[in-house]
Amino acid sequence: QKEVEQDPGPLSVPEGAIVSLNCTYSNSAFQYFMWYRQYSRKGPELLMYTYSSGNKEDGRFTAQVDKSSKYISLFIRDSQPSDSATYLCAMSAGDSSYKLIFGSGTRLLVRP
Amino acid sequence: SQTIHQWPATLVQPVGSPLSLECTVEGTSNPNLYWYRQAAGRGLQLLFYSVGIGQISSEVPQNLSASRPQDRQFILSSKKLLLSDSGFYLCAFLTGREAFFGQGTRLTVV
């Protein structure tokens, strides 16, 4: 079993839709959770970072963490064609190495 | 501000040739540094990480090695490339609890 599972998609939605991206994990030691966006042939860029259960909002993006269920989500409101990218969840146990373990990524296409 | 530089952006190398990819970080001291590889359509696989000069931890056994000769320099190497070494290589550094990535090197072994 992979430590982090993520639906690879692709996910195709019309412009303006609400998008829900999800990851599950098996390692209860994970304490820090991140979402990255990656455009084709580019390095990932950090979108959201959180370390506690609950919701964190930043503009059109909301990150949700449920540690009891080992489940994290990223919601995108009013999705735009420019949101079309691959979204990667990542998590870390927060020890000195702070190794980030990534999901396989979900490819999102927002249709105009 | 903190920045990360990774080069080259693309590289085509024959099987059996050596490899050296370099990553440097500016604007921070003693960062944790990481090398990841991403296969086409796949997530990021952690290859090596370093918490300080000369300290390298390997995550998966393979044809690659890493070195950290200076505080903000991280090098990924191979003595003889294999076809299976093709992929997108990413360097990252940690600031606080957030990790930031370089723009990557796309390596094609032919």
CSV table of C-alpha atoms in Angstrom, one decimal:
chain,number,residue,atom,x,y,z
A,1,GLN,CA,0.0,0.0,0.0
A,2,LYS,CA,1.3,3.4,-0.9
A,3,GLU,CA,1.7,5.9,1.9
A,4,VAL,CA,-0.3,8.5,0.0
A,5,GLU,CA,-3.0,7.7,-2.5
A,6,GLN,CA,-4.4,10.3,-5.0
A,7,ASP,CA,-6.9,9.8,-7.8
A,8,PRO,CA,-4.9,10.5,-11.0
A,9,GLY,CA,-7.9,11.8,-12.9
A,10,PRO,CA,-8.0,13.4,-15.4
A,11,LEU,CA,-10.8,15.6,-14.0
A,12,SER,CA,-12.6,17.8,-16.6
A,13,VAL,CA,-14.9,20.5,-15.4
A,14,PRO,CA,-16.6,23.5,-16.9
A,15,GLU,CA,-15.4,27.0,-16.0
A,16,GLY,CA,-16.9,28.3,-12.8
A,17,ALA,CA,-17.4,24.8,-11.3
A,18,ILE,CA,-16.3,23.8,-7.8
A,19,VAL,CA,-13.5,21.3,-7.9
A,20,SER,CA,-12.7,18.8,-5.2
A,21,LEU,CA,-9.3,17.1,-5.1
A,22,ASN,CA,-8.6,14.4,-2.5
A,23,CYS,CA,-5.8,12.4,-1.0
A,24,THR,CA,-5.8,9.6,1.6
A,25,TYR,CA,-2.8,8.5,3.6
A,26,SER,CA,-1.8,5.6,5.8
A,27,ASN,CA,1.0,7.0,8.0
A,28,SER,CA,-0.5,8.5,11.2
A,29,ALA,CA,2.8,10.3,11.8
A,30,PHE,CA,2.1,12.8,9.1
A,31,GLN,CA,1.5,16.2,10.6
A,32,TYR,CA,2.1,18.7,7.8
A,33,PHE,CA,0.0,18.8,4.7
A,34,MET,CA,0.5,20.7,1.5
A,35,TRP,CA,-1.0,21.1,-2.0
A,36,TYR,CA,1.2,21.9,-5.0
A,37,ARG,CA,0.2,23.0,-8.5
A,38,GLN,CA,2.3,21.9,-11.4
A,39,TYR,CA,2.0,23.2,-14.9
A,40,SER,CA,3.4,21.1,-17.7
A,41,ARG,CA,7.2,20.9,-17.7
A,42,LYS,CA,7.5,23.2,-14.7
A,43,GLY,CA,8.4,22.6,-11.1
A,44,PRO,CA,5.6,22.4,-8.6
A,45,GLU,CA,4.5,25.5,-6.8
A,46,LEU,CA,3.2,25.6,-3.3
A,47,LEU,CA,-0.5,26.5,-3.1
A,48,MET,CA,-1.6,25.6,0.5
A,49,TYR,CA,0.1,24.5,3.6
A,50,THR,CA,-1.6,23.4,6.8
A,51,TYR,CA,-0.8,21.4,9.9
A,52,SER,CA,-4.0,21.1,11.8
A,53,SER,CA,-7.3,19.4,11.2
A,54,GLY,CA,-10.0,21.6,9.8
A,55,ASN,CA,-10.2,24.1,7.0
A,56,LYS,CA,-7.8,26.7,5.7
A,57,GLU,CA,-8.9,29.2,3.1
A,58,ASP,CA,-6.9,31.3,0.7
A,59,GLY,CA,-8.9,33.1,-2.0
A,60,ARG,CA,-10.6,30.6,-4.2
A,61,PHE,CA,-8.7,27.7,-2.5
A,62,THR,CA,-9.7,25.8,0.6
A,63,ALA,CA,-7.6,23.1,2.1
A,64,GLN,CA,-9.3,20.6,4.4
A,65,VAL,CA,-7.6,18.1,6.7
A,66,ASP,CA,-9.3,15.3,8.6
A,67,LYS,CA,-6.6,13.5,10.6
A,68,SER,CA,-9.0,11.0,12.2
A,69,SER,CA,-9.9,9.7,8.7
A,70,LYS,CA,-6.4,10.3,7.2
A,71,TYR,CA,-8.0,12.3,4.4
A,72,ILE,CA,-7.2,15.7,2.9
A,73,SER,CA,-8.9,17.7,0.3
A,74,LEU,CA,-8.4,20.8,-1.8
A,75,PHE,CA,-11.4,22.7,-3.0
A,76,ILE,CA,-11.2,25.3,-5.9
A,77,ARG,CA,-14.2,27.6,-6.2
A,78,ASP,CA,-15.1,29.4,-9.4
A,79,SER,CA,-12.6,27.4,-11.3
A,80,GLN,CA,-10.8,29.1,-14.2
A,81,PRO,CA,-9.1,27.7,-17.4
A,82,SER,CA,-5.8,28.9,-15.8
A,83,ASP,CA,-6.4,26.4,-13.0
A,84,SER,CA,-5.8,23.6,-15.5
A,85,ALA,CA,-2.7,21.8,-14.1
A,86,THR,CA,-1.7,18.8,-12.1
A,87,TYR,CA,-2.4,19.1,-8.4
A,88,LEU,CA,-0.2,17.1,-6.0
A,89,CYS,CA,-0.8,16.5,-2.4
A,90,ALA,CA,2.2,16.2,-0.1
A,91,MET,CA,2.7,15.4,3.5
A,92,SER,CA,5.5,15.1,6.1
A,93,ALA,CA,5.9,13.7,9.6
A,94,GLY,CA,7.8,16.8,10.5
A,95,ASP,CA,11.0,15.2,11.8
A,96,SER,CA,14.4,16.7,11.2
A,97,SER,CA,14.5,15.3,7.7
A,98,TYR,CA,11.1,16.7,6.9
A,99,LYS,CA,10.8,14.4,3.9
A,100,LEU,CA,7.8,15.3,1.8
A,101,ILE,CA,5.9,12.3,0.5
A,102,PHE,CA,3.8,13.0,-2.6
A,103,GLY,CA,0.6,11.6,-4.1
A,104,SER,CA,0.7,10.7,-7.8
A,105,GLY,CA,-1.1,13.9,-8.7
A,106,THR,CA,-4.5,14.7,-10.2
A,107,ARG,CA,-4.7,16.3,-13.7
A,108,LEU,CA,-7.3,19.0,-13.8
A,109,LEU,CA,-8.8,20.5,-17.0
A,110,VAL,CA,-11.1,23.5,-16.7
A,111,ARG,CA,-13.0,23.9,-20.0
A,112,PRO,CA,-13.9,27.5,-21.0
B,1,SER,CA,14.4,36.6,-0.8
B,2,GLN,CA,15.0,32.9,-1.1
B,3,THR,CA,15.5,31.5,-4.5
B,4,ILE,CA,16.5,28.1,-6.0
B,5,HIS,CA,18.4,27.6,-9.2
B,6,GLN,CA,18.6,24.3,-11.1
B,7,TRP,CA,20.4,23.6,-14.3
B,8,PRO,CA,20.4,22.6,-17.1
B,9,ALA,CA,16.7,22.7,-18.0
B,10,THR,CA,17.0,19.9,-20.5
B,11,LEU,CA,19.6,17.3,-21.1
B,12,VAL,CA,20.0,14.5,-23.6
B,13,GLN,CA,22.7,12.0,-22.8
B,14,PRO,CA,23.7,8.6,-24.2
B,15,VAL,CA,23.5,5.5,-22.2
B,16,GLY,CA,26.7,4.9,-20.2
B,17,SER,CA,27.6,8.6,-20.0
B,18,PRO,CA,28.1,10.4,-16.7
B,19,LEU,CA,25.7,12.9,-15.2
B,20,SER,CA,26.0,15.9,-13.1
B,21,LEU,CA,23.0,18.1,-12.2
B,22,GLU,CA,23.5,21.1,-9.9
B,23,CYS,CA,21.2,23.0,-7.6
B,24,THR,CA,22.0,26.1,-5.6
B,25,VAL,CA,19.9,28.0,-3.1
B,26,GLU,CA,20.2,31.7,-2.2
B,27,GLY,CA,18.8,33.7,0.7
B,28,THR,CA,18.9,31.0,3.4
B,29,SER,CA,21.4,29.1,5.5
B,30,ASN,CA,21.7,25.4,6.2
B,31,PRO,CA,18.5,24.5,4.4
B,32,ASN,CA,17.3,20.9,4.1
B,33,LEU,CA,17.8,20.0,0.4
B,34,TYR,CA,16.0,17.3,-1.7
B,35,TRP,CA,16.3,15.6,-5.0
B,36,TYR,CA,13.1,14.2,-6.5
B,37,ARG,CA,12.4,12.4,-9.8
B,38,GLN,CA,9.1,12.5,-11.6
B,39,ALA,CA,8.3,9.9,-14.3
B,40,ALA,CA,5.9,11.0,-17.0
B,41,GLY,CA,2.4,11.4,-15.6
B,42,ARG,CA,3.5,10.3,-12.1
B,43,GLY,CA,4.1,11.8,-8.7
B,44,LEU,CA,7.4,12.8,-7.2
B,45,GLN,CA,9.7,10.1,-5.9
B,46,LEU,CA,12.2,11.2,-3.3
B,47,LEU,CA,15.7,10.2,-4.3
B,48,PHE,CA,18.0,11.9,-1.8
B,49,TYR,CA,17.8,14.5,1.0
B,50,SER,CA,20.4,16.4,3.0
B,51,VAL,CA,20.1,18.1,6.4
B,52,GLY,CA,23.7,19.6,6.2
B,53,ILE,CA,27.0,19.7,4.4
B,54,GLY,CA,28.3,16.2,3.6
B,55,GLN,CA,25.1,14.6,5.0
B,56,ILE,CA,23.3,12.6,2.4
B,57,SER,CA,20.5,10.2,2.9
B,58,SER,CA,19.3,7.9,0.1
B,59,GLU,CA,15.7,6.9,-0.2
B,60,VAL,CA,15.9,4.3,-3.0
B,61,PRO,CA,18.8,2.2,-4.3
B,62,GLN,CA,19.7,3.1,-7.8
B,63,ASN,CA,22.3,4.3,-10.3
B,64,LEU,CA,22.5,7.7,-8.8
B,65,SER,CA,24.4,9.5,-6.0
B,66,ALA,CA,24.2,12.9,-4.4
B,67,SER,CA,26.6,15.2,-2.8
B,68,ARG,CA,26.5,18.5,-0.8
B,69,PRO,CA,29.9,20.1,-1.0
B,70,GLN,CA,28.7,23.5,0.2
B,71,ASP,CA,25.8,24.6,2.4
B,72,ARG,CA,23.6,25.8,-0.4
B,73,GLN,CA,24.8,23.4,-3.2
B,74,PHE,CA,23.3,20.0,-4.0
B,75,ILE,CA,24.6,17.8,-6.8
B,76,LEU,CA,23.0,14.8,-8.4
B,77,SER,CA,25.4,12.5,-10.2
B,78,SER,CA,25.8,9.2,-12.0
B,79,LYS,CA,28.9,7.5,-13.4
B,80,LYS,CA,27.0,5.6,-16.1
B,81,LEU,CA,23.5,6.5,-17.1
B,82,LEU,CA,20.8,3.9,-17.8
B,83,LEU,CA,17.7,4.3,-20.0
B,84,SER,CA,15.6,4.0,-16.9
B,85,ASP,CA,17.3,7.2,-15.5
B,86,SER,CA,15.2,9.3,-17.9
B,87,GLY,CA,12.8,11.6,-16.2
B,88,PHE,CA,12.2,15.0,-14.7
B,89,TYR,CA,14.5,15.8,-11.9
B,90,LEU,CA,13.6,18.4,-9.3
B,91,CYS,CA,15.6,20.0,-6.5
B,92,ALA,CA,13.8,21.5,-3.5
B,93,PHE,CA,14.7,23.3,-0.3
B,94,LEU,CA,12.9,23.7,2.9
B,95,THR,CA,12.2,27.1,4.6
B,96,GLY,CA,10.3,26.8,7.8
B,97,ARG,CA,7.9,24.0,7.1
B,98,GLU,CA,7.4,24.8,3.4
B,99,ALA,CA,9.3,23.3,0.6
B,100,PHE,CA,10.0,25.1,-2.6
B,101,PHE,CA,11.1,23.6,-5.9
B,102,GLY,CA,13.4,24.5,-8.8
B,103,GLN,CA,12.1,24.5,-12.3
B,104,GLY,CA,13.5,21.0,-13.0
B,105,THR,CA,15.8,19.2,-15.4
B,106,ARG,CA,14.3,17.0,-18.1
B,107,LEU,CA,16.8,14.2,-18.7
B,108,THR,CA,16.4,11.9,-21.7
B,109,VAL,CA,18.8,9.0,-21.9
B,110,VAL,CA,19.2,7.7,-25.4
